[in-house]
mmCIF file of C-alpha atoms in Angstrom:
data_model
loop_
_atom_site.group_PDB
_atom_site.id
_atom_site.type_symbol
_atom_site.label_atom_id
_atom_site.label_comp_id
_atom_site.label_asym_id
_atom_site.label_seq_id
_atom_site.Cartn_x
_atom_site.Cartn_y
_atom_site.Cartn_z
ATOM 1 C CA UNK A 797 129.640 11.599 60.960
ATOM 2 C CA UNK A 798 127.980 13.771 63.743
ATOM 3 C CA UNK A 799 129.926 16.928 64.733
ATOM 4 C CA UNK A 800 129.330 17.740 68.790
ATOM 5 C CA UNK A 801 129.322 20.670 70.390
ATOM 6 C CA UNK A 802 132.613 20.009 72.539
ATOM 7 C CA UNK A 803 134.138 19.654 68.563
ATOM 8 C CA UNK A 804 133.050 22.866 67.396
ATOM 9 C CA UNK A 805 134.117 24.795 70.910
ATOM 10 C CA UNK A 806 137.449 23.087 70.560
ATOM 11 C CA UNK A 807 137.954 23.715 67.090
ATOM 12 C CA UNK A 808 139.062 20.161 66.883
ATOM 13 C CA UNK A 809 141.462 19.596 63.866
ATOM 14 C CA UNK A 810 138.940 17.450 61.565
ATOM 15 C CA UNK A 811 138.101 18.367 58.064
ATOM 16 C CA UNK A 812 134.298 18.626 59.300
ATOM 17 C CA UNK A 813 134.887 20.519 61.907
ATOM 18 C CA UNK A 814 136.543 23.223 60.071
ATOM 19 C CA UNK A 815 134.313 23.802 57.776
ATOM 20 C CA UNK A 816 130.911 23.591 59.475
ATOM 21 C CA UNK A 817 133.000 26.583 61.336
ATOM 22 C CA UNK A 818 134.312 28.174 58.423
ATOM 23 C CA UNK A 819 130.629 28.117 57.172
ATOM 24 C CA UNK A 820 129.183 29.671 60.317
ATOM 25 C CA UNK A 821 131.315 32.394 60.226
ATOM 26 C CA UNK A 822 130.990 33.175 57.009
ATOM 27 C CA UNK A 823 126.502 33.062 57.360
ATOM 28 C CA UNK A 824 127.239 35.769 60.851
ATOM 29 C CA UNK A 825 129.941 38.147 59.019
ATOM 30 C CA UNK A 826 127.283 38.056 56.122
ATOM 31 C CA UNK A 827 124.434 38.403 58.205
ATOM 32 C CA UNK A 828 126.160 41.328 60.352
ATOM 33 C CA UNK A 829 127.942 43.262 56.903
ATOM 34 C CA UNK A 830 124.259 43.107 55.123
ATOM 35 C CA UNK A 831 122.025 43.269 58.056
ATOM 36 C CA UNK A 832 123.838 44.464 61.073
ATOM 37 C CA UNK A 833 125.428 47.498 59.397
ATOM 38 C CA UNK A 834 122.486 49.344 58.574
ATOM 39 C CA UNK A 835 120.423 48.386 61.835
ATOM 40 C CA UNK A 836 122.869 49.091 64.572
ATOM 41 C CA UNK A 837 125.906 51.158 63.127
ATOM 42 C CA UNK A 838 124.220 53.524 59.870
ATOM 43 C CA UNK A 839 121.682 54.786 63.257
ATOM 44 C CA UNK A 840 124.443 55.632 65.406
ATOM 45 C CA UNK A 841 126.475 57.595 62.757
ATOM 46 C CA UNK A 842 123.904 59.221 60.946
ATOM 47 C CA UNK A 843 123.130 60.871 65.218
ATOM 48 C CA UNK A 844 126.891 62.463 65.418
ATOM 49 C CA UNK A 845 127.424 65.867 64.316
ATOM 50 C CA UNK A 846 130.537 64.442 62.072
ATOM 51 C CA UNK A 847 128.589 62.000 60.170
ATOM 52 C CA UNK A 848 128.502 64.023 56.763
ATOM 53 C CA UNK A 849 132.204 64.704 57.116
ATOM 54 C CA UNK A 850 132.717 60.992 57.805
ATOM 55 C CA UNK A 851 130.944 59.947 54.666
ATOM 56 C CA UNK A 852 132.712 62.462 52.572
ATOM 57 C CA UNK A 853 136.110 61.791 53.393
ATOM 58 C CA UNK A 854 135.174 57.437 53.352
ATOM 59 C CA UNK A 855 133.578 58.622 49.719
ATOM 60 C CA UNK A 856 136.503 60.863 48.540
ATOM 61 C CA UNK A 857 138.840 57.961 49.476
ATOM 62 C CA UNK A 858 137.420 55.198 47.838
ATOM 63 C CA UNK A 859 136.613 57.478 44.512
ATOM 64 C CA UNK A 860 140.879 57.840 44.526
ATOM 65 C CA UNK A 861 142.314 54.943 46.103
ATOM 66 C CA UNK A 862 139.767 52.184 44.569
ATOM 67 C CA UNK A 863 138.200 54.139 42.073
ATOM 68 C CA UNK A 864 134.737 53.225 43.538
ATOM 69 C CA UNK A 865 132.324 55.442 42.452
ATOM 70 C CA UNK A 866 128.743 55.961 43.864
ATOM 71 C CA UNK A 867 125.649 57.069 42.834
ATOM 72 C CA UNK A 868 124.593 58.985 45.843
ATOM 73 C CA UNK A 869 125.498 59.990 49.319
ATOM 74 C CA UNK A 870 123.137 56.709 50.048
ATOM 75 C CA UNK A 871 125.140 53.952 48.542
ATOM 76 C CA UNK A 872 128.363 55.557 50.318
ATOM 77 C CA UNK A 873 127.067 55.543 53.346
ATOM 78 C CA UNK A 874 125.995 52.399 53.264
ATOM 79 C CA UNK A 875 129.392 51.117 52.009
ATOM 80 C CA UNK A 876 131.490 52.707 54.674
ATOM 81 C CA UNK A 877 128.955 51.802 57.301
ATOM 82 C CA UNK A 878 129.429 47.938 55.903
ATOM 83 C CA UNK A 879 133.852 48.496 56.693
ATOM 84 C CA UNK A 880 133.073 49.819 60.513
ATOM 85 C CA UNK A 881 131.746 45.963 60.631
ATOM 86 C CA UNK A 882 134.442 44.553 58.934
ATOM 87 C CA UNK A 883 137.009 46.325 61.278
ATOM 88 C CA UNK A 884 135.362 44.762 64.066
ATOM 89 C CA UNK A 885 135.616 41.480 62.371
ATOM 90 C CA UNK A 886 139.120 42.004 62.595
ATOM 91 C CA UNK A 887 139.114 42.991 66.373
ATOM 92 C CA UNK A 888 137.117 40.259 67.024
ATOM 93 C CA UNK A 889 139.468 37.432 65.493
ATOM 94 C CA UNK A 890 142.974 38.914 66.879
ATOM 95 C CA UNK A 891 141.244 39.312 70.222
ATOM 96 C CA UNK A 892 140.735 35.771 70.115
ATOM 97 C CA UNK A 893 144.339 34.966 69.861
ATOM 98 C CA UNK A 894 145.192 37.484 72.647
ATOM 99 C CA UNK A 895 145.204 34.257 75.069
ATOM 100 C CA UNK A 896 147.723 32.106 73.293
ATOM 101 C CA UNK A 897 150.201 34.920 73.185
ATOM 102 C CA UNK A 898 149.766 35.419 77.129
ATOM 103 C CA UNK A 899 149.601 31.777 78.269
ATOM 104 C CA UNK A 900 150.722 30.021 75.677
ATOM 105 C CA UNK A 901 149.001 27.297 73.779
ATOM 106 C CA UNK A 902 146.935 25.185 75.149
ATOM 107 C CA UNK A 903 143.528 23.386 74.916
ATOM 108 C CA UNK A 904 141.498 25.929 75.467
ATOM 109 C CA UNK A 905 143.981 28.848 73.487
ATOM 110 C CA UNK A 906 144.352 27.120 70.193
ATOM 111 C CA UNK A 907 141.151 26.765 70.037
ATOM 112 C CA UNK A 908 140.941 30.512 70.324
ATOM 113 C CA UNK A 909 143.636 31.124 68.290
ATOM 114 C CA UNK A 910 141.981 28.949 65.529
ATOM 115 C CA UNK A 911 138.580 29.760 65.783
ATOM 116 C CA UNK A 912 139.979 33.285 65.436
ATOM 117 C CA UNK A 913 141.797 32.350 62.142
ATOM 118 C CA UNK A 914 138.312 30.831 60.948
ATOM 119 C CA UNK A 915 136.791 34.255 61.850
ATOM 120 C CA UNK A 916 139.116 35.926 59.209
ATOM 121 C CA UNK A 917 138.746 33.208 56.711
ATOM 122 C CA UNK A 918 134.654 33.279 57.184
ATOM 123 C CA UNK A 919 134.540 36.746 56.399
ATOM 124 C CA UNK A 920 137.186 36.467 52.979
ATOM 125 C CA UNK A 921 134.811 33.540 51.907
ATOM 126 C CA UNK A 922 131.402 35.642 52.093
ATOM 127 C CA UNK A 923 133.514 38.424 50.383
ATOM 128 C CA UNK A 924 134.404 36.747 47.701
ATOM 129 C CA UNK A 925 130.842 34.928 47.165
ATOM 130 C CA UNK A 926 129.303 38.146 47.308
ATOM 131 C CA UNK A 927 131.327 40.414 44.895
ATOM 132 C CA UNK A 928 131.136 37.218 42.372
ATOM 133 C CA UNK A 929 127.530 37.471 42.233
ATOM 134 C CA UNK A 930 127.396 41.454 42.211
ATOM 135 C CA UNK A 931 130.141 41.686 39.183
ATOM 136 C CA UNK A 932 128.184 38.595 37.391
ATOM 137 C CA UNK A 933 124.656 38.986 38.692
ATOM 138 C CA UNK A 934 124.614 42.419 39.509
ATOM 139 C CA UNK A 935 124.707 44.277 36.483
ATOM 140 C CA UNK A 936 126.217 47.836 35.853
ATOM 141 C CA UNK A 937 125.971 48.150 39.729
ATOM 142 C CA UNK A 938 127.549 45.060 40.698
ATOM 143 C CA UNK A 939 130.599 46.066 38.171
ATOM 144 C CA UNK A 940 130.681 49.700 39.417
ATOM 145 C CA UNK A 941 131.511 48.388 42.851
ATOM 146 C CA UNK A 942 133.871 46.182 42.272
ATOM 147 C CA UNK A 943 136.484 48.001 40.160
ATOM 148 C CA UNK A 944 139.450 45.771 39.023
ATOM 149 C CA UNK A 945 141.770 48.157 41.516
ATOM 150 C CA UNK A 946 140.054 46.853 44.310
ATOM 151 C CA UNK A 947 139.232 43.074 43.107
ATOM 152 C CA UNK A 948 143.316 42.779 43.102
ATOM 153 C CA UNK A 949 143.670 44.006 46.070
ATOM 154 C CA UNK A 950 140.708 41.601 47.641
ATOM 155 C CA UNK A 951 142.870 38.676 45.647
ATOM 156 C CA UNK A 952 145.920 39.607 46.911
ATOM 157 C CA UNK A 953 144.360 40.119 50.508
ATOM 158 C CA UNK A 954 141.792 37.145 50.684
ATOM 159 C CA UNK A 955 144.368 33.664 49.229
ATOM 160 C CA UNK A 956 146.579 33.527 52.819
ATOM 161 C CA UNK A 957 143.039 32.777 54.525
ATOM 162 C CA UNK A 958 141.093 31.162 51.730
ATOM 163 C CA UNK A 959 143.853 28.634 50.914
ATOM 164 C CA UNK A 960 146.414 28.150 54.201
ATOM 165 C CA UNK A 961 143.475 28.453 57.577
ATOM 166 C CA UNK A 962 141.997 25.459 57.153
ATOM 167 C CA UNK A 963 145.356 23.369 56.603
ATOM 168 C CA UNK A 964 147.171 25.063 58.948
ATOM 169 C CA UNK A 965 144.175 24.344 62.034
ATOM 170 C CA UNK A 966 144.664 20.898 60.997
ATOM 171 C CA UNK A 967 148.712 20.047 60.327
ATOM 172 C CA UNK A 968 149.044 23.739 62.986
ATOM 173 C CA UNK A 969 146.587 23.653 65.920
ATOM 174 C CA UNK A 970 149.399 24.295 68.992
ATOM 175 C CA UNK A 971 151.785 25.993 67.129
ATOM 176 C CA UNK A 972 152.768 29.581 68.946
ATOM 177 C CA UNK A 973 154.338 30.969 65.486
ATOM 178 C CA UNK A 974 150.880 30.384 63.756
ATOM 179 C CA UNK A 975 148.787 31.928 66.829
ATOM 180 C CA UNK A 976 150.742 35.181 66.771
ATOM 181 C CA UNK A 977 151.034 35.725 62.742
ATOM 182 C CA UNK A 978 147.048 35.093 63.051
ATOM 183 C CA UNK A 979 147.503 38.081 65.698
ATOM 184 C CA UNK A 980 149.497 40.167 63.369
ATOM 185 C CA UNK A 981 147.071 39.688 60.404
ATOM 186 C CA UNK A 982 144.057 40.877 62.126
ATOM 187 C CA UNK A 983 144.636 42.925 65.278
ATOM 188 C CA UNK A 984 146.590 45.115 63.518
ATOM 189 C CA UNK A 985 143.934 45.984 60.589
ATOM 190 C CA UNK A 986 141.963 46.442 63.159
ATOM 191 C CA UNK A 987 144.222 49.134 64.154
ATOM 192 C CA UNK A 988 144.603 50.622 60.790
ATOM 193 C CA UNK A 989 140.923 50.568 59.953
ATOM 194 C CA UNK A 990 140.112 52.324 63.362
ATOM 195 C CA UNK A 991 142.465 55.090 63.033
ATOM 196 C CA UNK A 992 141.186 55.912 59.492
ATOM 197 C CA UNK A 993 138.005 56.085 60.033
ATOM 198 C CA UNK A 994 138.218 58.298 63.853
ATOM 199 C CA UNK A 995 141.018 60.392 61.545
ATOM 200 C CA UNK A 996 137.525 60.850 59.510
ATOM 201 C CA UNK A 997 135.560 62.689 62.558
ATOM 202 C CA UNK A 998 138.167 64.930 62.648
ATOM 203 C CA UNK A 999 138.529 68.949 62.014
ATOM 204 C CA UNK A 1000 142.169 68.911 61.577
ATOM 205 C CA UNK A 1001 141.760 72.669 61.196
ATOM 206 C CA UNK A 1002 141.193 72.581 64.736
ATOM 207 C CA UNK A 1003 144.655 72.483 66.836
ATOM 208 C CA UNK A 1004 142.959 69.741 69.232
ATOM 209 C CA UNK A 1005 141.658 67.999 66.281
ATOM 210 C CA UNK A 1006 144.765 68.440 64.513
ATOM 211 C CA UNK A 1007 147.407 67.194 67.695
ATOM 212 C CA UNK A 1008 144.653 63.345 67.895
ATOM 213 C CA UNK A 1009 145.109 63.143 64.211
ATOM 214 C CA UNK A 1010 149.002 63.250 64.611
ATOM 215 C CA UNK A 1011 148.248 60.609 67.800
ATOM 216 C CA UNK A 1012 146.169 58.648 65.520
ATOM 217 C CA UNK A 1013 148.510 58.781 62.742
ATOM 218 C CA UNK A 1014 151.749 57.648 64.926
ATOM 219 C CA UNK A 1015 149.437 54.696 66.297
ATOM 220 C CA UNK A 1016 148.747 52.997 62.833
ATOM 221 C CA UNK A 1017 152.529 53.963 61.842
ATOM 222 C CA UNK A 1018 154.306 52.425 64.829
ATOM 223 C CA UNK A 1019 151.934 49.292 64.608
ATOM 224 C CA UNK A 1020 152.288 48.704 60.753
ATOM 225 C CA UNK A 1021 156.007 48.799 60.981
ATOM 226 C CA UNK A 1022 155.888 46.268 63.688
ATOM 227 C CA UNK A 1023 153.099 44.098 63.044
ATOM 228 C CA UNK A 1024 152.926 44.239 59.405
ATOM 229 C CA UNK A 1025 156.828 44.747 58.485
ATOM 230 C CA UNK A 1026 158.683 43.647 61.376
ATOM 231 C CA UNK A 1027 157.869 41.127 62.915
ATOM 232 C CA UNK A 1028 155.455 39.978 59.636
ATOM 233 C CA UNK A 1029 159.045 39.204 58.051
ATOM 234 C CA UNK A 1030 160.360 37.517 61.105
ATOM 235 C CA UNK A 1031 157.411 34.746 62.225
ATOM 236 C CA UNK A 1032 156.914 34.003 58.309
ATOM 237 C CA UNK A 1033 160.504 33.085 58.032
ATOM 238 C CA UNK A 1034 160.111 30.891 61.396
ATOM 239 C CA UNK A 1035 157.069 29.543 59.631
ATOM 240 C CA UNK A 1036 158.440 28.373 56.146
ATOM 241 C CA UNK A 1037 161.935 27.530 57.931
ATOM 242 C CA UNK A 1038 159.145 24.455 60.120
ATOM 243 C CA UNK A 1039 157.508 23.950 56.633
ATOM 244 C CA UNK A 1040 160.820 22.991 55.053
ATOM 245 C CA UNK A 1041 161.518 21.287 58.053
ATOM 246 C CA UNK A 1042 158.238 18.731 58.074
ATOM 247 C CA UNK A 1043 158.739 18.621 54.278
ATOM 248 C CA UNK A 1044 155.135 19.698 53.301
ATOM 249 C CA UNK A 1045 155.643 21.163 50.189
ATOM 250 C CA UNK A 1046 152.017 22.130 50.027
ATOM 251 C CA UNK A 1047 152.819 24.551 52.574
ATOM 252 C CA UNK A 1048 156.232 25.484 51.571
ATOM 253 C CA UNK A 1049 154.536 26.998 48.051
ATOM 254 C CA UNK A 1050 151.328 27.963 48.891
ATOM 255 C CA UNK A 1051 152.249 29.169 52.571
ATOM 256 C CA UNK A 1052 155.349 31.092 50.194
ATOM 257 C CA UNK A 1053 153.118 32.635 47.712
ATOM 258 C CA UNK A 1054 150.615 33.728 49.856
ATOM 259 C CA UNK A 1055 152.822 35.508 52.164
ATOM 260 C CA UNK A 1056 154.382 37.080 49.395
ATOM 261 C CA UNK A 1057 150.719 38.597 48.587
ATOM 262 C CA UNK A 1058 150.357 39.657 51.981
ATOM 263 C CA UNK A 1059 153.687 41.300 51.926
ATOM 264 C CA UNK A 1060 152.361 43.654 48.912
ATOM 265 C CA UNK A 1061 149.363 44.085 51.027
ATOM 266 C CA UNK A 1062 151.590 45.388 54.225
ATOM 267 C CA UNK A 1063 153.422 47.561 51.635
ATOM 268 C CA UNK A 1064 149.998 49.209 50.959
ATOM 269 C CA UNK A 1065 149.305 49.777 54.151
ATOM 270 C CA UNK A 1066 152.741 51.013 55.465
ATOM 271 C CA UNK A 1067 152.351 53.278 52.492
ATOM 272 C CA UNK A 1068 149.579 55.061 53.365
ATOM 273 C CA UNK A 1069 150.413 55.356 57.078
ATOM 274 C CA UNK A 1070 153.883 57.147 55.821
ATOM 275 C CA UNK A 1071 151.689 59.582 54.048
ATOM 276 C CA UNK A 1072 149.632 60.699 57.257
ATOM 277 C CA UNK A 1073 152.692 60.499 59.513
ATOM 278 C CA UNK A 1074 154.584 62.988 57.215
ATOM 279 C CA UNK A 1075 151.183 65.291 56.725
ATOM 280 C CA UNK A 1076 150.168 65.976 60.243
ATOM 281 C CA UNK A 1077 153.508 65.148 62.092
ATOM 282 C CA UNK A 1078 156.737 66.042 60.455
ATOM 283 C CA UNK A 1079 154.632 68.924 58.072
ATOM 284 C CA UNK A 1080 152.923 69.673 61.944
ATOM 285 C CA UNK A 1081 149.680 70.056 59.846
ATOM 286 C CA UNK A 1082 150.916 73.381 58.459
ATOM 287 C CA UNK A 1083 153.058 73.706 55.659
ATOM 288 C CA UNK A 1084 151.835 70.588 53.108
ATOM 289 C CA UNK A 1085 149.251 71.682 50.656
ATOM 290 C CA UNK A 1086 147.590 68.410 50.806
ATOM 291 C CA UNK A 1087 146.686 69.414 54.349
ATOM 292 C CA UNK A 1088 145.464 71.826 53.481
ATOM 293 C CA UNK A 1089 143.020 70.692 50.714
ATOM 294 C CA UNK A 1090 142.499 67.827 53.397
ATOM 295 C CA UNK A 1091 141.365 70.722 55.630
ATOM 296 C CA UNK A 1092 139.055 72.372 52.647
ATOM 297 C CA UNK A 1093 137.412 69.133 51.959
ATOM 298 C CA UNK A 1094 136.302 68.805 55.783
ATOM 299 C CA UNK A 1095 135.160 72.255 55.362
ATOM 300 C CA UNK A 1096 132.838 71.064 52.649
ATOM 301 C CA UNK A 1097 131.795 68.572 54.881
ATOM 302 C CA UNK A 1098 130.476 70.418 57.909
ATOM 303 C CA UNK A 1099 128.972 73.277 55.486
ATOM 304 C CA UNK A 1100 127.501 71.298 52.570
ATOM 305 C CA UNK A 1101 125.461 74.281 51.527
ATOM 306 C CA UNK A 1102 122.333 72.072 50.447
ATOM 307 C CA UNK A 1103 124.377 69.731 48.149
ATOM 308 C CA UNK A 1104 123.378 66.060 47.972
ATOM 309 C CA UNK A 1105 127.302 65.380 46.948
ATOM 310 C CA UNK A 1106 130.494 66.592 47.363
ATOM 311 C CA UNK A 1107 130.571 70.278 47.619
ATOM 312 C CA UNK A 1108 132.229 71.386 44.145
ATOM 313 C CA UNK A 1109 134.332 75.201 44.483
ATOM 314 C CA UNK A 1110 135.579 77.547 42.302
ATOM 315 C CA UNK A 1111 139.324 78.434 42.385
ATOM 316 C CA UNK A 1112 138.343 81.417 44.500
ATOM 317 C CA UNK A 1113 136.909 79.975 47.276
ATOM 318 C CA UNK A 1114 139.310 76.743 47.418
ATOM 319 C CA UNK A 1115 142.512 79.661 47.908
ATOM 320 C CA UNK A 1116 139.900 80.832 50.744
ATOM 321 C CA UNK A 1117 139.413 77.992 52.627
ATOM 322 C CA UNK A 1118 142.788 77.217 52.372
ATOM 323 C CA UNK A 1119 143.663 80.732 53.598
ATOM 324 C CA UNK A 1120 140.613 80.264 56.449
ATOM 325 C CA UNK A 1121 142.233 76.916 57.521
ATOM 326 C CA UNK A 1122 145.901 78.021 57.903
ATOM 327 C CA UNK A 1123 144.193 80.887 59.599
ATOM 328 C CA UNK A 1124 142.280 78.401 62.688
ATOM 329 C CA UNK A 1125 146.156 76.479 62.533
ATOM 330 C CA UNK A 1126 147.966 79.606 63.383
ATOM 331 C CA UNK A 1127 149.690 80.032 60.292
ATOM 332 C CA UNK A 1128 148.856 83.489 59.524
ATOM 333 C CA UNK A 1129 148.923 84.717 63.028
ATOM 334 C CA UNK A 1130 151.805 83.766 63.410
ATOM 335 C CA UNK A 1131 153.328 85.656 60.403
ATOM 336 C CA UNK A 1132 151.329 88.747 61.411
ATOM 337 C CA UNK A 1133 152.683 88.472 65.250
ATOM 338 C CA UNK A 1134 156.691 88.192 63.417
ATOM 339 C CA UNK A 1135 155.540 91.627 60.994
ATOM 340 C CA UNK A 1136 154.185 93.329 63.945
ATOM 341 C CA UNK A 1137 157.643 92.568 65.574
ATOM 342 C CA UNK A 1138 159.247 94.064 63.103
ATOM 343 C CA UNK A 1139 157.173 97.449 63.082
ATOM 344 C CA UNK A 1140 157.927 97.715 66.402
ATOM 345 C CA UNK A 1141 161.546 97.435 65.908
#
C-alpha cells in the first residue's frame, strides 16, 4: 500500500502510517543525539566560560545518581552534550501538543498532538536499539555505560511510549485527555532537564548566582508537582476510567502498568526537585553542608589547577573552600558584623 504525503502530515490513524513515522523519528533523534550533538551543541559549550563547571557537575551526577563512570573528561562531555539534545527532543514533542490544548482537537491538532507522541516514542526506540548493541556489542565500554541503575530506569521510563503511542494514535487520535497527558510527559522534562543543566552554569557562591538557582529550583518544583503529580494522577484516572468504559482490556492493563512505571519515574523526579528546593530555598543557600560541598565542587570547576579530572582535595583545603564560599554568601560577615556589635556595646 502507498503511504502519501497528506498521510504522514496528518498522522492518519493506519498501522503504516505510524510506523513509517515512528521510524523517521527514531533515524532524526539518532542522527541529531550521534551527529548533531557534537557538531552544533559540544562547539557552543566548549566557547562559554562555564563549560568545565558544566561538565563536572553533569559528570559528578551521573558517577552518583547512575553510577556511570567515564574514562575521561572526553567521554563526559560528550555524554552530557548528547542529553542537551534529548531535552530538546522533549521541547520539541510537548510543543507540538501546545495547539490541541489551546483550540482543541481538531484535524490539524491531533495530528500535532500525535506526531508529537511519535516524537517521544522515536527517540525511546533508538534508545533502546542503541544501548542493546553497546551492552552486547560494545564490550567493557558498552557495559560501563549502561549500568543496571540506569537500564531500570530507561525500562521503567521508555514501556508507556514503546507499548501504548502507537495504539493510542490509532483507537485515540481526537481525544483531549490523551493530547494533554502527551503534554505532561514531555513539556515538563523538558522543564526539568533545562533547569538542571542552567543550575550547572551556575556559581551558587555568588548571591546572583545563588537567588536564579533558587528561581530555577522553584520552576522544576512547582511544574513536577503539577505536571508530573497532579494533574499526572488526575488525566490517567480520566484515561483508564474511558478504557474501562470502551472495554479494551489491552489498554486497561498495559495503559495500567505503564502508568504505574511512569508514576515511579515522577517520584524520581519530584524527589530530586525537593532536594534543590530545600538546599537553595528553605536552607537560603547557607546553612546545608551539601551546599556547601555543592559550592566547593564548582570551585574545582572554575580552578581545575591543570587536572584532566575532577579536582581531588585534602581535608584542609575542602574546610577552606567551604569557609571561602560561606565567606562570598555572607555567612561570615555577617557573624563578624553581630561580634563587632557586641564590642561596641
Amino acid at each position: 500500500m502507498t503511504i502519501s504525503l497528506d498521510a504522514l502530515l496528518h498522522c492518519a490513524p493506519t498501522l503504516d502510517v505510524q510506523i513509517v513515522l515512528l521510524s523517521i523519528f527514531s533515524f532524526v533523534w539518532y542522527v541529531g543525539i550521534c551527529h548533531g550533538a557534537p557538531l552544533f551543541i559540544a562547539p557552543y559549550i566548549r566557547r562559554q566560560k562555564w563549560c568545565h563547571q558544566w561538565n563536572t557537575l553533569n559528570k559528578l551526577v551521573c558517577e552518583t545518581s547512575f553510577f556511570i563512570f567515564f574514562d575521561s573528561e572526553k567521554e563526559s562531555f560528550d555524554f552530557a552534550c548528547q542529553f542537551v539534545v534529548v531535552a530538546l527532543q522533549h521541547l520539541t514533542g510537548g510543543a507540538l501538543c501546545i495547539p490541541s490544548l489551546l483550540w482543541g482537537p481538531g484535524e490539524y491538532t491531533s495530528a500535532l498532538a500525535c506526531i508529537g507522541a511519535l516524537c517521544e516514542a522515536g527517540w525511546e526506540v533508538q534508545d533502546t536499539l542503541m544501548r542493546f548493541f553497546q551492552v552486547t556489542f560494545g564490550g567493557e565500554s558498552g557495559r560501563k555505560q549502561n549500568p543496571p541503575v540506569l537500564v531500570c530506569i530507561n525500562m521503567l521510563h521508555h514501556v508507556m511510549g514503546l507499548s501504548m503511542c502507537i495504539p493510542m494514535n490509532l483507537y485515540y487520535h481526537d481525544n483531549a485527555n490523551y493530547h494533554e497527558f502527551v503534554f505532561l510527559m514531555q513539556f515538563t522534562a523538558f522543564i526539568a532537564l533545562s533547569t538542571q543543566h542552567y543550575g550547572y552554569t551556575l556559581d551558587v557562591t555568588k548571591p546572583g548566582d545563588l537567588t536564579r538557582m533558587k528561581a530555577a529550583a522553584l520552576l522544576s518544583f512547582s511544574s513536577i508537582v503539577y505536571s508530573r503529580v497532579l494533574r499526572f494522577g488526575y488525566v490517567a484516572y480520566l484515561l483508564q476510567r474511558m478504557f474501562i468504559d470502551d472495554g479494551r482490556m489491552y489498554f486497561i492493563w498495559v495503559g495500567g502498568f505503564s502508568a504505574c512505571c511512569m508514576a515511579i519515574i515522577n517520584l524520581f523526579f519530584l524527589g530530586e526537585s525537593v532536594k534543590k528546593v530545600v538546599k537553595f530555598v528553605v536552607h537560603n543557600g547557607h546553612d546545608d553542608e551539601d551546599v556547601l560541598a555543592a559550592a566547593l565542587e564548582v570551585q574545582s570547576a572554575l580552578h581545575p589547577h591543570g587536572s584532566t579530572g575532577m579536582v581531588k582535595f585534602t581535608l584542609g583545603q575542602k574546610e577552606w573552600a567551604k569557609v571561602r564560599g560561606a565567606w562570598r554568601m555572607g555567612v561570615l560577615t555577617s557573624q563578624q558584623n553581630l561580634k563587632r556589635d557586641k564590642k561596641i556595646q
